[in-house]
PDB file of C-alpha atoms and ligand atoms in Angstrom:
ATOM      1  CA  MET E1034     159.338  62.173 143.210  1.00 49.00           C
ATOM      2  CA  VAL E1035     157.044  63.875 140.676  1.00 46.00           C
ATOM      3  CA  LEU E1036     154.221  66.163 141.781  1.00 45.00           C
ATOM      4  CA  GLN E1037     151.048  65.645 139.752  1.00 46.00           C
ATOM      5  CA  ALA E1038     147.863  67.706 139.811  1.00 45.00           C
ATOM      6  CA  GLY E1039     144.672  65.704 139.603  1.00 43.00           C
ATOM      7  CA  LYS E1040     141.052  66.269 140.704  1.00 50.00           C
ATOM      8  CA  GLY E1041     142.028  69.430 142.570  1.00 50.00           C
ATOM      9  CA  GLN E1042     144.762  67.829 144.656  1.00 54.00           C
ATOM     10  CA  LEU E1043     148.471  67.237 144.367  1.00 49.00           C
ATOM     11  CA  THR E1044     149.704  63.647 144.391  1.00 47.00           C
ATOM     12  CA  THR E1045     153.243  62.282 144.221  1.00 55.00           C
ATOM     13  CA  SER E1046     154.676  59.524 142.062  1.00 65.00           C
ATOM     14  CA  VAL E1047     158.066  57.880 141.775  1.00 87.00           C
ATOM     15  CA  VAL E1048     160.376  58.865 138.910  1.00 96.00           C
ATOM     16  CA  ARG E1049     160.609  55.891 136.556  1.00 97.00           C
ATOM     17  CA  VAL E1050     164.099  55.357 135.171  1.00 98.00           C
ATOM     18  CA  LEU E1051     165.376  52.971 132.494  1.00 98.00           C
ATOM     19  CA  VAL E1052     169.144  52.337 132.491  1.00 98.00           C
ATOM     20  CA  ALA E1053     170.568  50.836 129.292  1.00 99.00           C
ATOM     21  CA  THR E1054     174.009  49.223 129.521  1.00 99.00           C
ATOM     22  CA  ALA E1055     175.804  47.199 126.848  1.00 99.00           C
ATOM     23  CA  VAL E1056     176.877  43.995 128.606  1.00 98.00           C
ATOM     24  CA  PRO E1057     175.705  41.966 131.632  1.00 98.00           C
ATOM     25  CA  ALA E1058     178.776  42.947 133.734  1.00 98.00           C
ATOM     26  CA  GLU E1059     177.793  46.624 133.403  1.00 98.00           C
ATOM     27  CA  ARG E1060     174.115  45.863 134.063  1.00 98.00           C
ATOM     28  CA  ASP E1061     174.986  43.956 137.235  1.00 98.00           C
ATOM     29  CA  ALA E1062     177.341  46.704 138.488  1.00 98.00           C
ATOM     30  CA  VAL E1063     174.581  49.306 138.055  1.00 98.00           C
ATOM     31  CA  ALA E1064     171.731  47.147 139.364  1.00 98.00           C
ATOM     32  CA  GLY E1065     173.691  46.205 142.487  1.00 98.00           C
ATOM     33  CA  ALA E1066     174.232  49.848 143.452  1.00 98.00           C
ATOM     34  CA  PHE E1067     171.208  51.765 142.154  1.00 98.00           C
ATOM     35  CA  ALA E1068     168.650  51.963 144.930  1.00 95.00           C
ATOM     36  CA  LEU E1069     165.859  53.711 143.055  1.00 96.00           C
ATOM     37  CA  PRO E1070     162.497  51.968 143.402  1.00 95.00           C
ATOM     38  CA  GLY E1071     160.994  51.099 140.027  1.00 88.00           C
ATOM     39  CA  ALA E1072     164.239  51.502 138.054  1.00 97.00           C
ATOM     40  CA  GLU E1073     164.942  48.915 135.373  1.00 98.00           C
ATOM     41  CA  VAL E1074     168.477  48.092 134.207  1.00 98.00           C
ATOM     42  CA  ILE E1075     168.971  46.275 130.901  1.00 98.00           C
ATOM     43  CA  ALA E1076     171.961  44.954 128.934  1.00 98.00           C
ATOM     44  CA  ALA E1077     170.960  45.812 125.380  1.00 98.00           C
ATOM     45  CA  GLY E1078     174.162  44.833 123.595  1.00 98.00           C
ATOM     46  CA  VAL E1079     177.267  46.507 122.204  1.00 98.00           C
ATOM     47  CA  GLY E1080     176.963  49.316 119.652  1.00 98.00           C
ATOM     48  CA  PRO E1081     174.436  52.034 118.801  1.00 98.00           C
ATOM     49  CA  ALA E1082     172.035  49.824 116.816  1.00 98.00           C
ATOM     50  CA  LEU E1083     171.449  47.244 119.550  1.00 98.00           C
ATOM     51  CA  ALA E1084     171.348  50.014 122.131  1.00 98.00           C
ATOM     52  CA  ALA E1085     168.615  51.828 120.186  1.00 98.00           C
ATOM     53  CA  ALA E1086     166.619  48.653 119.536  1.00 98.00           C
ATOM     54  CA  GLY E1087     166.772  47.456 123.145  1.00 98.00           C
ATOM     55  CA  THR E1088     165.954  50.872 124.568  1.00 98.00           C
ATOM     56  CA  ALA E1089     163.071  51.487 122.160  1.00 98.00           C
ATOM     57  CA  THR E1090     161.614  48.056 122.943  1.00 98.00           C
ATOM     58  CA  ALA E1091     161.741  48.685 126.705  1.00 98.00           C
ATOM     59  CA  LEU E1092     160.255  52.173 126.311  1.00 98.00           C
ATOM     60  CA  THR E1093     157.431  50.927 124.086  1.00 98.00           C
ATOM     61  CA  ARG E1094     156.603  48.038 126.418  1.00 98.00           C
ATOM     62  CA  ALA E1095     156.452  50.368 129.427  1.00 98.00           C
ATOM     63  CA  ALA E1096     154.256  52.845 127.545  1.00 98.00           C
ATOM     64  CA  LEU E1097     151.860  50.072 126.459  1.00 98.00           C
ATOM     65  CA  GLU E1098     151.662  48.897 130.069  1.00 98.00           C
ATOM     66  CA  GLY E1099     150.604  52.414 131.056  1.00 97.00           C
ATOM     67  CA  ALA E1100     153.777  53.066 133.093  1.00 97.00           C
ATOM     68  CA  PRO E1101     156.089  55.048 130.804  1.00 97.00           C
ATOM     69  CA  TYR E1102     159.610  55.946 131.860  1.00 98.00           C
ATOM     70  CA  ASP E1103     160.462  59.532 132.848  1.00 97.00           C
ATOM     71  CA  LEU E1104     164.176  59.244 132.128  1.00 98.00           C
ATOM     72  CA  VAL E1105     166.571  57.003 130.190  1.00 98.00           C
ATOM     73  CA  VAL E1106     170.244  56.620 131.192  1.00 98.00           C
ATOM     74  CA  SER E1107     172.941  55.175 128.940  1.00 99.00           C
ATOM     75  CA  ALA E1108     175.604  53.727 131.249  1.00 99.00           C
ATOM     76  CA  GLY E1109     178.741  51.637 131.193  1.00 99.00           C
ATOM     77  CA  ILE E1110     182.470  51.771 130.756  1.00 98.00           C
ATOM     78  CA  ALA E1111     184.210  54.026 128.220  1.00 98.00           C
ATOM     79  CA  GLY E1112     187.472  55.277 126.827  1.00 98.00           C
ATOM     80  CA  GLY E1113     188.602  58.600 128.326  1.00 98.00           C
ATOM     81  CA  PHE E1114     190.400  61.455 126.574  1.00 98.00           C
ATOM     82  CA  ALA E1115     193.667  62.180 128.408  1.00 97.00           C
ATOM     83  CA  PRO E1116     194.392  64.034 130.569  1.00 98.00           C
ATOM     84  CA  ASP E1117     190.857  65.199 131.415  1.00 98.00           C
ATOM     85  CA  ALA E1118     189.190  61.822 131.955  1.00 98.00           C
ATOM     86  CA  PRO E1119     191.641  59.425 133.615  1.00 98.00           C
ATOM     87  CA  VAL E1120     191.047  55.697 134.085  1.00 98.00           C
ATOM     88  CA  GLY E1121     188.742  55.081 137.045  1.00 98.00           C
ATOM     89  CA  SER E1122     187.040  58.488 136.777  1.00 98.00           C
ATOM     90  CA  LEU E1123     183.370  59.154 136.018  1.00 98.00           C
ATOM     91  CA  VAL E1124     181.960  61.281 133.202  1.00 99.00           C
ATOM     92  CA  VAL E1125     178.420  62.607 132.820  1.00 99.00           C
ATOM     93  CA  ALA E1126     177.445  63.714 129.328  1.00 99.00           C
ATOM     94  CA  ASP E1127     176.355  67.304 128.783  1.00 98.00           C
ATOM     95  CA  GLU E1128     176.206  66.342 125.106  1.00 98.00           C
ATOM     96  CA  ILE E1129     175.784  62.916 123.483  1.00 99.00           C
ATOM     97  CA  THR E1130     177.241  63.075 119.990  1.00 98.00           C
ATOM     98  CA  ALA E1131     177.536  60.531 117.183  1.00 98.00           C
ATOM     99  CA  ALA E1132     181.126  61.180 116.113  1.00 98.00           C
ATOM    100  CA  ASP E1133     181.361  58.939 113.051  1.00 98.00           C
ATOM    101  CA  LEU E1134     177.850  59.203 111.588  1.00 98.00           C
ATOM    102  CA  GLY E1135     178.367  60.876 108.237  1.00 98.00           C
ATOM    103  CA  ALA E1136     180.427  60.731 105.086  1.00 98.00           C
ATOM    104  CA  GLU E1137     184.122  60.830 104.343  1.00 97.00           C
ATOM    105  CA  THR E1138     184.935  63.269 101.535  1.00 97.00           C
ATOM    106  CA  PRO E1139     188.201  64.402  99.911  1.00 97.00           C
ATOM    107  CA  ASP E1140     187.850  67.536 102.054  1.00 95.00           C
ATOM    108  CA  GLY E1141     187.279  65.664 105.301  1.00 96.00           C
ATOM    109  CA  PHE E1142     184.426  64.225 107.374  1.00 97.00           C
ATOM    110  CA  LEU E1143     180.864  65.523 106.974  1.00 98.00           C
ATOM    111  CA  PRO E1144     178.314  64.756 109.711  1.00 98.00           C
ATOM    112  CA  VAL E1145     174.876  63.575 108.499  1.00 98.00           C
ATOM    113  CA  THR E1146     173.399  66.915 109.491  1.00 98.00           C
ATOM    114  CA  GLU E1147     175.543  68.590 106.822  1.00 97.00           C
ATOM    115  CA  LEU E1148     174.210  66.042 104.331  1.00 97.00           C
ATOM    116  CA  GLY E1149     170.695  67.172 105.197  1.00 98.00           C
ATOM    117  CA  PHE E1150     169.709  64.269 107.460  1.00 97.00           C
ATOM    118  CA  GLY E1151     168.680  63.748 111.075  1.00 96.00           C
ATOM    119  CA  THR E1152     170.745  64.788 114.052  1.00 98.00           C
ATOM    120  CA  VAL E1153     174.113  63.966 115.574  1.00 98.00           C
ATOM    121  CA  THR E1154     173.701  65.439 119.065  1.00 98.00           C
ATOM    122  CA  HIS E1155     171.318  65.021 121.974  1.00 98.00           C
ATOM    123  CA  ARG E1156     171.522  67.275 125.038  1.00 98.00           C
ATOM    124  CA  PRO E1157     170.620  65.940 128.494  1.00 98.00           C
ATOM    125  CA  PRO E1158     168.749  68.240 130.935  1.00 98.00           C
ATOM    126  CA  GLU E1159     171.365  70.828 131.991  1.00 97.00           C
ATOM    127  CA  ALA E1160     170.359  71.252 135.631  1.00 97.00           C
ATOM    128  CA  LEU E1161     170.203  67.498 136.165  1.00 98.00           C
ATOM    129  CA  VAL E1162     173.672  67.058 134.679  1.00 98.00           C
ATOM    130  CA  ARG E1163     174.985  69.724 137.091  1.00 98.00           C
ATOM    131  CA  GLU E1164     173.369  68.006 140.081  1.00 98.00           C
ATOM    132  CA  ILE E1165     174.700  64.595 139.092  1.00 98.00           C
ATOM    133  CA  ALA E1166     178.190  66.000 138.610  1.00 98.00           C
ATOM    134  CA  ALA E1167     178.043  67.499 142.103  1.00 98.00           C
ATOM    135  CA  ALA E1168     176.663  64.350 143.739  1.00 98.00           C
ATOM    136  CA  THR E1169     178.928  61.798 142.049  1.00 98.00           C
ATOM    137  CA  ALA E1170     182.078  63.825 141.242  1.00 98.00           C
ATOM    138  CA  ALA E1171     181.534  62.914 137.585  1.00 98.00           C
ATOM    139  CA  ARG E1172     183.066  65.412 135.170  1.00 98.00           C
ATOM    140  CA  PRO E1173     180.558  66.970 132.762  1.00 98.00           C
ATOM    141  CA  GLY E1174     181.508  66.981 129.082  1.00 98.00           C
ATOM    142  CA  ALA E1175     180.686  65.590 125.682  1.00 98.00           C
ATOM    143  CA  VAL E1176     180.536  61.813 125.359  1.00 99.00           C
ATOM    144  CA  LEU E1177     181.080  60.634 121.800  1.00 99.00           C
ATOM    145  CA  THR E1178     179.388  57.574 120.346  1.00 98.00           C
ATOM    146  CA  VAL E1179     181.521  55.639 117.863  1.00 98.00           C
ATOM    147  CA  SER E1180     180.913  52.414 115.952  1.00 98.00           C
ATOM    148  CA  THR E1181     184.651  51.664 115.881  1.00 98.00           C
ATOM    149  CA  VAL E1182     186.733  51.845 119.073  1.00 98.00           C
ATOM    150  CA  THR E1183     189.572  54.328 118.514  1.00 98.00           C
ATOM    151  CA  GLY E1184     192.893  52.507 118.188  1.00 98.00           C
ATOM    152  CA  THR E1185     195.439  55.155 117.208  1.00 98.00           C
ATOM    153  CA  ALA E1186     196.736  58.450 118.561  1.00 98.00           C
ATOM    154  CA  VAL E1187     195.924  60.060 115.203  1.00 98.00           C
ATOM    155  CA  ARG E1188     192.245  59.114 115.458  1.00 98.00           C
ATOM    156  CA  ALA E1189     192.087  60.245 119.096  1.00 98.00           C
ATOM    157  CA  ALA E1190     193.576  63.638 118.151  1.00 98.00           C
ATOM    158  CA  TRP E1191     191.166  63.963 115.190  1.00 98.00           C
ATOM    159  CA  LEU E1192     188.154  63.288 117.420  1.00 98.00           C
ATOM    160  CA  ARG E1193     189.323  65.771 120.039  1.00 98.00           C
ATOM    161  CA  GLU E1194     189.982  68.388 117.374  1.00 98.00           C
ATOM    162  CA  ARG E1195     186.431  67.996 116.034  1.00 98.00           C
ATOM    163  CA  HIS E1196     184.958  67.804 119.562  1.00 98.00           C
ATOM    164  CA  PRO E1197     187.116  69.923 121.912  1.00 98.00           C
ATOM    165  CA  THR E1198     184.819  69.342 124.912  1.00 98.00           C
ATOM    166  CA  ALA E1199     184.819  65.546 124.526  1.00 98.00           C
ATOM    167  CA  LEU E1200     185.808  63.654 127.661  1.00 98.00           C
ATOM    168  CA  ALA E1201     184.965  60.094 126.602  1.00 99.00           C
ATOM    169  CA  GLU E1202     183.979  57.786 123.794  1.00 98.00           C
ATOM    170  CA  ALA E1203     181.722  54.745 124.005  1.00 99.00           C
ATOM    171  CA  MET E1204     179.505  52.854 121.591  1.00 98.00           C
ATOM    172  CA  GLU E1205     175.896  53.168 122.734  1.00 98.00           C
ATOM    173  CA  GLY E1206     174.924  56.626 124.009  1.00 99.00           C
ATOM    174  CA  PHE E1207     173.646  58.054 120.737  1.00 99.00           C
ATOM    175  CA  GLY E1208     171.544  54.941 120.045  1.00 99.00           C
ATOM    176  CA  VAL E1209     169.981  55.135 123.506  1.00 99.00           C
ATOM    177  CA  ALA E1210     169.387  58.873 123.019  1.00 99.00           C
ATOM    178  CA  GLU E1211     167.720  58.393 119.624  1.00 98.00           C
ATOM    179  CA  ALA E1212     165.292  55.884 121.154  1.00 98.00           C
ATOM    180  CA  ALA E1213     164.616  58.198 124.095  1.00 98.00           C
ATOM    181  CA  GLY E1214     164.086  61.111 121.711  1.00 98.00           C
ATOM    182  CA  ALA E1215     161.549  59.107 119.694  1.00 98.00           C
ATOM    183  CA  HIS E1216     159.608  58.648 122.958  1.00 98.00           C
ATOM    184  CA  ARG E1217     160.117  62.304 123.955  1.00 98.00           C
ATOM    185  CA  THR E1218     161.898  61.119 127.087  1.00 98.00           C
ATOM    186  CA  PRO E1219     164.927  62.923 128.578  1.00 98.00           C
ATOM    187  CA  VAL E1220     168.250  61.104 128.395  1.00 98.00           C
ATOM    188  CA  LEU E1221     171.504  61.005 130.387  1.00 98.00           C
ATOM    189  CA  GLU E1222     174.796  59.217 129.808  1.00 99.00           C
ATOM    190  CA  LEU E1223     177.007  58.213 132.736  1.00 99.00           C
ATOM    191  CA  ARG E1224     180.321  56.503 131.990  1.00 99.00           C
ATOM    192  CA  ALA E1225     183.234  55.148 134.003  1.00 99.00           C
ATOM    193  CA  ILE E1226     186.609  55.250 132.277  1.00 98.00           C
ATOM    194  CA  SER E1227     188.282  51.874 131.698  1.00 98.00           C
ATOM    195  CA  ASN E1228     190.997  52.912 129.229  1.00 98.00           C
ATOM    196  CA  PRO E1229     192.494  55.945 127.532  1.00 98.00           C
ATOM    197  CA  VAL E1230     191.243  56.765 124.026  1.00 98.00           C
ATOM    198  CA  GLY E1231     194.257  56.118 121.821  1.00 98.00           C
ATOM    199  CA  PRO E1232     196.635  53.377 120.676  1.00 98.00           C
ATOM    200  CA  ARG E1233     194.951  50.000 121.163  1.00 96.00           C
ATOM    201  CA  ASP E1234     196.074  48.080 124.264  1.00 96.00           C
ATOM    202  CA  ARG E1235     193.073  45.935 125.214  1.00 94.00           C
ATOM    203  CA  ALA E1236     195.071  44.074 127.885  1.00 95.00           C
ATOM    204  CA  ALA E1237     195.520  47.367 129.764  1.00 94.00           C
ATOM    205  CA  TRP E1238     191.776  48.112 130.075  1.00 97.00           C
ATOM    206  CA  ARG E1239     190.944  48.434 133.794  1.00 98.00           C
ATOM    207  CA  ILE E1240     187.459  47.004 133.543  1.00 98.00           C
ATOM    208  CA  GLY E1241     187.214  46.046 137.223  1.00 98.00           C
ATOM    209  CA  ASP E1242     188.190  49.552 138.361  1.00 98.00           C
ATOM    210  CA  ALA E1243     185.725  51.104 135.924  1.00 98.00           C
ATOM    211  CA  LEU E1244     182.856  48.850 136.994  1.00 98.00           C
ATOM    212  CA  ALA E1245     183.605  49.731 140.635  1.00 98.00           C
ATOM    213  CA  ALA E1246     183.541  53.460 139.760  1.00 98.00           C
ATOM    214  CA  LEU E1247     180.280  52.968 137.837  1.00 98.00           C
ATOM    215  CA  ALA E1248     178.703  51.237 140.842  1.00 98.00           C
ATOM    216  CA  ASP E1249     179.970  53.993 143.135  1.00 98.00           C
ATOM    217  CA  GLY E1250     178.393  56.652 140.898  1.00 98.00           C
ATOM    218  CA  PHE E1251     175.033  54.878 140.702  1.00 98.00           C
ATOM    219  CA  GLY E1252     175.128  54.436 144.473  1.00 98.00           C
ATOM    220  CA  LYS E1253     174.979  58.257 144.742  1.00 98.00           C
ATOM    221  CA  LEU E1254     172.423  58.828 141.998  1.00 98.00           C
ATOM    222  CA  ALA E1255     169.116  57.795 143.604  1.00 97.00           C
ATOM    223  CA  PRO E1256     168.665  60.864 145.882  1.00 97.00           C
ATOM    224  CA  VAL E1257     169.334  63.208 142.944  1.00 97.00           C
ATOM    225  CA  LEU E1258     166.729  61.506 140.754  1.00 97.00           C
ATOM    226  CA  GLU E1259     164.211  61.192 143.593  1.00 96.00           C
ATOM    227  CA  SER E1260     164.176  64.973 143.948  1.00 95.00           C
ATOM    228  CA  TRP E1261     164.210  65.643 140.194  1.00 95.00           C
ATOM    229  CA  ASN E1262     161.105  66.984 138.509  1.00 92.00           C
ATOM    230  CA  PRO E1263     160.976  65.703 134.882  1.00 88.00           C
ATOM    231  CA  HIS E1264     159.154  68.887 133.916  1.00 82.00           C
ATOM    232  CA  ASP E1265     162.238  70.978 134.877  1.00 76.00           C
ATOM    233  CA  GLN E1266     164.236  70.588 131.663  1.00 63.00           C
TER     234      GLN E1266
HETATM  235  O1  LIG R1394     185.272  41.618 129.548  1.00 93.56           O
HETATM  236  C1  LIG R1394     184.588  42.093 130.460  1.00 93.56           C
HETATM  237  O2  LIG R1394     184.528  41.644 131.626  1.00 93.56           O
HETATM  238  C2  LIG R1394     183.811  43.299 130.195  1.00 93.56           C
HETATM  239  C3  LIG R1394     183.072  43.866 131.205  1.00 93.56           C
HETATM  240  C4  LIG R1394     182.371  45.015 130.943  1.00 93.56           C
HETATM  241  C5  LIG R1394     182.401  45.581 129.676  1.00 93.56           C
HETATM  242  C6  LIG R1394     183.152  44.991 128.690  1.00 93.56           C
HETATM  243  C7  LIG R1394     183.205  45.570 127.351  1.00 93.56           C
HETATM  244  O3  LIG R1394     184.033  45.249 126.535  1.00 93.56           O
HETATM  245  C8  LIG R1394     182.182  46.550 127.055  1.00 93.56           C
HETATM  246  C9  LIG R1394     182.366  47.185 125.710  1.00 93.56           C
HETATM  247  C10 LIG R1394     181.843  48.563 125.871  1.00 93.56           C
HETATM  248  O4  LIG R1394     182.784  49.388 126.438  1.00 93.56           O
HETATM  249  C11 LIG R1394     182.664  50.663 125.941  1.00 93.56           C
HETATM  250  N1  LIG R1394     184.024  51.121 125.718  1.00 93.56           N
HETATM  251  C12 LIG R1394     185.012  50.959 126.618  1.00 93.56           C
HETATM  252  N2  LIG R1394     186.138  51.549 126.183  1.00 93.56           N
HETATM  253  C13 LIG R1394     185.863  52.082 124.980  1.00 93.56           C
HETATM  254  C14 LIG R1394     186.633  52.843 124.057  1.00 93.56           C
HETATM  255  O5  LIG R1394     187.819  53.151 124.252  1.00 93.56           O
HETATM  256  N3  LIG R1394     186.011  53.226 122.923  1.00 93.56           N
HETATM  257  C15 LIG R1394     184.711  52.922 122.687  1.00 93.56           C
HETATM  258  N4  LIG R1394     183.965  52.204 123.544  1.00 93.56           N
HETATM  259  C16 LIG R1394     184.515  51.803 124.688  1.00 93.56           C
HETATM  260  C17 LIG R1394     181.751  50.577 124.736  1.00 93.56           C
HETATM  261  O6  LIG R1394     180.598  51.318 125.012  1.00 93.56           O
HETATM  262  C18 LIG R1394     181.437  49.116 124.572  1.00 93.56           C
HETATM  263  O7  LIG R1394     180.090  48.821 124.541  1.00 93.56           O
HETATM  264  C19 LIG R1394     183.863  43.848 128.913  1.00 93.56           C
END
């Protein structure tokens, strides 16, 4: 609920939330559990580009209709960095970072920011992240966005070395956050862990368990967002 001052009196309005998932199975898991009136859940596609395009389109449409969103949430399954984010657990991002946006050089990886461009990190509202962690038992930490799913222990160790607070990697959060940032709208990322980040073993991904954990988390989210004031960043 948002308190708004108008014509000398205080009125209330519902917090409008857009949830961007990658695939229909994630969208349906979230939509079936998220009891927040006025929330919209979309499946924008896999990867940061589709995530950004789908999120920006939904945000623009809502703004043109005169009912802009107050909050955008990137949600879905993810790889978890062992041992801190085990399969079936939930992670809420305190930092959404593009981990492979940059340039490879003989001296190592350079993020685009060191090349003089753009940004690689978006930070969700701190207090809201704390409240969501308490309500859902999600662990707070960095969630990395990658365009290539990690498939080796060497790559997993490299990512963790560069991002010591990383708990998970997925493929959409940074794209969703860039779109939200362009609309000056706060962003969250909530992920359920389906597999460890490391040597590729697609057959071992526990997608059903992760979707159940995602639904469980969204089932506990509505009261937190209903009492959130978007002006408290
Ligand atoms: O096959 C299915 O039923 C199914 C249901 C839900 C989701 C999927 C996906 O394959 C979604 C791909 C999605 O998952 C994220 N993800 C999951 N694990 C990782 C990872 O280790 N590294 C990076 N991304 C991961 C990612 O955000 C993809 O969009 C299938």
